[in-house]
Coordinates of C-alpha atoms in Angstrom, one line a residue:
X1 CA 13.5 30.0 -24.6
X2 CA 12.2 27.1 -22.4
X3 CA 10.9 28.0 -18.8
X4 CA 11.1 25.9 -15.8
X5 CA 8.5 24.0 -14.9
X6 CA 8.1 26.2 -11.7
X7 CA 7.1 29.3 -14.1
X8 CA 4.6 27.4 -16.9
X9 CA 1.4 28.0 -16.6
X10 CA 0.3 25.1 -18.7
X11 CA 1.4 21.5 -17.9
X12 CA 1.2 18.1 -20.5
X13 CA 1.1 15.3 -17.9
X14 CA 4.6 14.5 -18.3
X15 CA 5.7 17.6 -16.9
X16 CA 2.6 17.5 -14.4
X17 CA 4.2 14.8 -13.0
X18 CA 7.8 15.9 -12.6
X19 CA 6.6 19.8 -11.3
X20 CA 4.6 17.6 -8.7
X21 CA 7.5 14.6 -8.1
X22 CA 5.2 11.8 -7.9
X23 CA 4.7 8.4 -10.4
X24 CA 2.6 8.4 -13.3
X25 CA 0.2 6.1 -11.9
X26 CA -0.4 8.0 -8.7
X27 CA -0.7 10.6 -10.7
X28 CA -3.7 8.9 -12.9
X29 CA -4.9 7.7 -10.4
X30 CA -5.5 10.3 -7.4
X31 CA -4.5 13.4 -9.3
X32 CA -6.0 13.6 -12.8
X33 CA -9.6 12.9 -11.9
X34 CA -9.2 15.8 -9.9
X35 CA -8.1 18.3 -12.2
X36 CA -9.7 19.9 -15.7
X37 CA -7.8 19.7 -18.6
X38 CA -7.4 21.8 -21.4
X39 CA -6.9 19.7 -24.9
X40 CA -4.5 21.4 -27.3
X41 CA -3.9 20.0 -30.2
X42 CA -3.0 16.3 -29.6
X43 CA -2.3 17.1 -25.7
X44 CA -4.2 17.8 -22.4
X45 CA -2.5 20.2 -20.5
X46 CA -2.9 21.1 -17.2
X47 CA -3.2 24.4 -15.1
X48 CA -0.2 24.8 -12.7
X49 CA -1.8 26.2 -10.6
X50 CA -4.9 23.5 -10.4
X51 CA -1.8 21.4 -9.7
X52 CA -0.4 23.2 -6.5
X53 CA -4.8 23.5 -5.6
X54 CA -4.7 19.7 -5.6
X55 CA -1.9 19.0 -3.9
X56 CA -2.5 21.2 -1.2
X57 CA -5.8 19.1 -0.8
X58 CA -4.2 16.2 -0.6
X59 CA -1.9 17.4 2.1
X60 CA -4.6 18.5 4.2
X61 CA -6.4 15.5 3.7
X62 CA -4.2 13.2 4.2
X63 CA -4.0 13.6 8.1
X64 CA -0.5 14.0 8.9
X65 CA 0.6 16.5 11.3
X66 CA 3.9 17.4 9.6
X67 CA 7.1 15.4 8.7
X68 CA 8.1 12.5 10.6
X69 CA 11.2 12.7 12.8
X70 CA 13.4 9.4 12.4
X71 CA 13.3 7.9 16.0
X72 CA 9.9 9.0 17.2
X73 CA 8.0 5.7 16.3
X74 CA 8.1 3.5 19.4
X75 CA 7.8 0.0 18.6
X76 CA 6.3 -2.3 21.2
X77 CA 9.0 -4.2 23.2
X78 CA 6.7 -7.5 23.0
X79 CA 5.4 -8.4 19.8
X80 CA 1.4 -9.2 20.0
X81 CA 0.1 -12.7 20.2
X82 CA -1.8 -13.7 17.2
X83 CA -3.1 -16.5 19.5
X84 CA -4.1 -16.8 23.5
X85 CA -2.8 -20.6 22.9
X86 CA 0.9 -20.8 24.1
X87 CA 3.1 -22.9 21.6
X88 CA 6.4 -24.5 22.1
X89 CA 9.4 -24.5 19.3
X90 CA 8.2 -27.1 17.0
X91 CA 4.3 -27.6 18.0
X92 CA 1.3 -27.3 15.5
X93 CA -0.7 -24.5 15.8
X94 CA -3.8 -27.1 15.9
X95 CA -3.0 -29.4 18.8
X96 CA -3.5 -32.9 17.7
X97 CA -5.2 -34.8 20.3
X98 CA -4.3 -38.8 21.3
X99 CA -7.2 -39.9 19.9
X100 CA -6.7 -38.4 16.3
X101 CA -3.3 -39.9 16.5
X102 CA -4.0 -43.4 17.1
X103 CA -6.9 -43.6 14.3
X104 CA -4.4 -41.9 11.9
X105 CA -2.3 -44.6 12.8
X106 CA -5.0 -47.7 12.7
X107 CA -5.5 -46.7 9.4
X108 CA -2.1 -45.9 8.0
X109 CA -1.6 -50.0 9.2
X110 CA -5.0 -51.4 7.4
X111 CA -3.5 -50.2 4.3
X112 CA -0.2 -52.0 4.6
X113 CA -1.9 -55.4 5.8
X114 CA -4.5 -54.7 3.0
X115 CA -7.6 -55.5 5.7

């Protein structure tokens, strides 16, 4: 007879991961280095109830104040300026002066006369 996850005390890190319903790399990454495992035979197995300590700490920890409702964010009406400079449909973000321009230009003809 097989039990559910939910009643195992012992967990390979397969079934770690589906009884907690995260990815396997989250799980290597934030969860394992937080938990002592037992090696048995070719496995490590881990305590169930290590599982539900961890994860507790990482709900605690993690700041929120409880589920979000969908609707409660309010987004800025204006989107923030990246730049104090105002810019027109088209423009360059660096604003080429005259001057640049016409040496640009001077030059762009001393190749074509070869001078």
């Amino acid at each position: 007879m097989t039990l559910p996850l939910n009643q195992r005390r012992g967990l390979n890190r397969q079934q770690a991961i589906d009884y907690l319903g995260i990815k396997g790399t989250y799980f290597d990454k934030e969860i394992r280095p937080r938990l002592h495992g037992i090696k048995m035979g070719t496995s490590m197995i881990f305590d169930r109830q290590d599982l539900d300590i961890v994860f507790e700490q990482l709900k605690l920890g993690s700041g929120d104040v409880g589920p979000t409702v969908k609707g409660a964010t309010q987004w800025p009406k204006e989107p923030q300026e990246s730049s104090k400079h105002k810019m027109g449909a088209g423009e360059s973000t660096r604003p080429t002066r005259e001057i640049d321009f016409r040496d640009v230009l001077k030059r762009i003809k001393q190749r074509k006369t070869g001078c």
